[in-house]
Amino acid sequence: MTPNPLRHLAIIMDGNGRWAEERGLRRTKGHEAGVETVRRVTEYCAEDPEIETLTLYAFSTENWKRPKMEVDYLMHLLEKYVRLERERYMSRGIRFEVIGDLSPFSSRLRETLEETREATRHNRALTQILALNYGARDEIVRSVRRLLAAGEEPSEASISRHLDTPYADVDLLIRTGGEERLSNFLLWQLSYTELFFSESYWPDFSVDELRRIIEKFQSRRRKFGGI
Ligand code: IPE
Ligand code: IPE
Ligand code: MG
């Protein structure tokens, strides 16, 4: 059997808070440590010639429920990461994209996101997509609104076209942190995705573990409803 191709990998990066709490640290330290894993995993994917797209769930539409201090810290970290990462994106050929509803973010954060998107848009080794204030239900509603405004009929093709993600379907989804749920991530795009759940907290997630998961994914039998 030929191994399954892996063009689009999506990850629910979970477990930062527990990683920190278990070390007697503040939850924010876990988010900070998680940034290193983002770098490792992104570089691995950029070097893999087969992987075209890496979508990372960084902040959900439900994460506003967290204490203001944690939300503020996450916004600060995000701004810093996207700004500082620009050079690395350029040297590794990584194109930076975002999905989600950016309207509640500060204009400073939105500008940083836009500048990094613009600066990296010709890079081709990998597209790294951050899902920010992202919820799959919200995305589907926004897609339907857009297609109605364009005077189109709802269909699978038109809904897909108006989603935030005009990318290939997700082949493989990994959730770290031990929980086995989707938490409103990419519900439409995950229809036939292979799912893997890792017990590792996101800051502990290693490239070796990623490689092992990819090997298992490659040998799974994908049927798409056929036999
Ligand atoms: C995931 O880690 C990162 C975000 C949701 C921003 P968590 O912060 O959810 O970590 P746990 O699940 O509480 O350990
Ligand atoms: C999902 O993790 C969202 C992100 C990783 C950004 P959560 O920690 O918010 O999910 P629940 O609350 O455990 O479902
Ligand atoms: Mg969590």
PDB file of N, CA and C and ligand atoms in Angstrom, residues 12-19 21 27 31 57-60 63 66 70 74 175 177 179 201-202, ligand 1:
ATOM      1  N   ILE A  12      -4.376  20.947  17.457  1.00  0.00           N
ATOM      2  CA  ILE A  12      -4.979  21.636  18.604  1.00  0.00           C
ATOM      3  C   ILE A  12      -3.914  21.613  19.696  1.00  0.00           C
ATOM      4  N   MET A  13      -3.314  22.769  19.922  1.00  0.00           N
ATOM      5  CA  MET A  13      -2.155  22.857  20.826  1.00  0.00           C
ATOM      6  C   MET A  13      -2.686  23.018  22.256  1.00  0.00           C
ATOM      7  N   ASP A  14      -2.900  21.909  22.948  1.00  0.00           N
ATOM      8  CA  ASP A  14      -3.536  21.990  24.265  1.00  0.00           C
ATOM      9  C   ASP A  14      -2.595  21.477  25.354  1.00  0.00           C
ATOM     10  N   GLY A  15      -2.775  22.009  26.567  1.00  0.00           N
ATOM     11  CA  GLY A  15      -2.025  21.505  27.714  1.00  0.00           C
ATOM     12  C   GLY A  15      -0.979  22.468  28.263  1.00  0.00           C
ATOM     13  N   ASN A  16      -0.935  23.687  27.733  1.00  0.00           N
ATOM     14  CA  ASN A  16       0.048  24.653  28.244  1.00  0.00           C
ATOM     15  C   ASN A  16      -0.168  24.967  29.722  1.00  0.00           C
ATOM     16  N   GLY A  17      -1.435  25.193  30.099  1.00  0.00           N
ATOM     17  CA  GLY A  17      -1.761  25.573  31.468  1.00  0.00           C
ATOM     18  C   GLY A  17      -1.386  24.479  32.455  1.00  0.00           C
ATOM     19  N   ARG A  18      -1.774  23.243  32.131  1.00  0.00           N
ATOM     20  CA  ARG A  18      -1.461  22.123  33.040  1.00  0.00           C
ATOM     21  C   ARG A  18       0.040  21.870  33.118  1.00  0.00           C
ATOM     22  N   TRP A  19       0.727  22.041  32.009  1.00  0.00           N
ATOM     23  CA  TRP A  19       2.193  21.890  32.013  1.00  0.00           C
ATOM     24  C   TRP A  19       2.808  22.824  33.063  1.00  0.00           C
ATOM     25  N   GLU A  21       1.133  24.451  35.628  1.00  0.00           N
ATOM     26  CA  GLU A  21       0.611  24.203  36.981  1.00  0.00           C
ATOM     27  C   GLU A  21       1.356  23.041  37.651  1.00  0.00           C
ATOM     28  N   ARG A  27       0.193  29.834  34.735  1.00  0.00           N
ATOM     29  CA  ARG A  27      -0.236  29.292  33.446  1.00  0.00           C
ATOM     30  C   ARG A  27       0.437  30.009  32.269  1.00  0.00           C
ATOM     31  N   HIS A  31       2.202  28.972  28.346  1.00  0.00           N
ATOM     32  CA  HIS A  31       2.000  29.521  26.996  1.00  0.00           C
ATOM     33  C   HIS A  31       3.341  29.942  26.395  1.00  0.00           C
ATOM     34  N   TYR A  57      -4.280  25.770  16.144  1.00  0.00           N
ATOM     35  CA  TYR A  57      -5.364  26.396  16.910  1.00  0.00           C
ATOM     36  C   TYR A  57      -4.717  27.129  18.088  1.00  0.00           C
ATOM     37  N   ALA A  58      -4.741  28.458  18.010  1.00  0.00           N
ATOM     38  CA  ALA A  58      -4.045  29.249  19.025  1.00  0.00           C
ATOM     39  C   ALA A  58      -4.988  29.955  19.994  1.00  0.00           C
ATOM     40  N   PHE A  59      -6.190  30.317  19.530  1.00  0.00           N
ATOM     41  CA  PHE A  59      -7.139  31.018  20.421  1.00  0.00           C
ATOM     42  C   PHE A  59      -8.546  30.816  19.876  1.00  0.00           C
ATOM     43  N   SER A  60      -9.422  30.230  20.696  1.00  0.00           N
ATOM     44  CA  SER A  60     -10.767  29.904  20.209  1.00  0.00           C
ATOM     45  C   SER A  60     -11.749  31.028  20.543  1.00  0.00           C
ATOM     46  N   ASN A  63     -12.271  31.053  24.167  1.00  0.00           N
ATOM     47  CA  ASN A  63     -11.173  31.351  25.101  1.00  0.00           C
ATOM     48  C   ASN A  63     -11.273  32.729  25.762  1.00  0.00           C
ATOM     49  N   ARG A  66     -11.712  33.048  29.641  1.00  0.00           N
ATOM     50  CA  ARG A  66     -10.618  32.931  30.624  1.00  0.00           C
ATOM     51  C   ARG A  66     -10.409  34.252  31.362  1.00  0.00           C
ATOM     52  N   GLU A  70      -5.049  36.331  31.785  1.00  0.00           N
ATOM     53  CA  GLU A  70      -4.523  35.300  30.870  1.00  0.00           C
ATOM     54  C   GLU A  70      -4.773  35.694  29.406  1.00  0.00           C
ATOM     55  N   LEU A  74      -1.975  36.322  26.535  1.00  0.00           N
ATOM     56  CA  LEU A  74      -1.958  35.594  25.252  1.00  0.00           C
ATOM     57  C   LEU A  74      -1.874  36.559  24.073  1.00  0.00           C
ATOM     58  N   ARG A 175      -4.363  16.381  18.473  1.00  0.00           N
ATOM     59  CA  ARG A 175      -4.633  17.198  19.655  1.00  0.00           C
ATOM     60  C   ARG A 175      -3.713  16.724  20.761  1.00  0.00           C
ATOM     61  N   GLY A 177      -2.271  17.164  24.867  1.00  0.00           N
ATOM     62  CA  GLY A 177      -2.837  17.516  26.172  1.00  0.00           C
ATOM     63  C   GLY A 177      -3.831  16.501  26.730  1.00  0.00           C
ATOM     64  N   GLU A 179      -6.911  15.527  26.090  1.00  0.00           N
ATOM     65  CA  GLU A 179      -8.367  15.582  25.901  1.00  0.00           C
ATOM     66  C   GLU A 179      -8.699  15.069  24.503  1.00  0.00           C
ATOM     67  N   TYR A 201       1.622  17.217  26.996  1.00  0.00           N
ATOM     68  CA  TYR A 201       1.238  18.623  27.015  1.00  0.00           C
ATOM     69  C   TYR A 201       1.978  19.324  25.882  1.00  0.00           C
ATOM     70  N   TRP A 202       1.380  20.358  25.311  1.00  0.00           N
ATOM     71  CA  TRP A 202       1.969  20.995  24.133  1.00  0.00           C
ATOM     72  C   TRP A 202       3.439  21.401  24.336  1.00  0.00           C
TER      73      TRP A 202
HETATM   74  C1  IPE B   1      -3.890  25.579  25.078  1.00  0.00           C
HETATM   75  O1  IPE B   1      -3.488  25.311  26.364  1.00  0.00           O
HETATM   76  C2  IPE B   1      -3.588  26.997  24.678  1.00  0.00           C
HETATM   77  C3  IPE B   1      -4.782  27.848  24.550  1.00  0.00           C
HETATM   78  C4  IPE B   1      -6.019  27.479  24.625  1.00  0.00           C
HETATM   79  C5  IPE B   1      -4.521  29.259  24.313  1.00  0.00           C
HETATM   80  P1  IPE B   1      -4.460  25.528  27.604  1.00  0.00           P
HETATM   81  O2  IPE B   1      -4.250  26.899  28.140  1.00  0.00           O
HETATM   82  O3  IPE B   1      -5.868  25.195  27.249  1.00  0.00           O
HETATM   83  O4  IPE B   1      -3.885  24.465  28.616  1.00  0.00           O
HETATM   84  P2  IPE B   1      -4.715  23.550  29.603  1.00  0.00           P
HETATM   85  O5  IPE B   1      -5.686  22.767  28.769  1.00  0.00           O
HETATM   86  O6  IPE B   1      -5.417  24.460  30.568  1.00  0.00           O
HETATM   87  O7  IPE B   1      -3.688  22.690  30.240  1.00  0.00           O
END
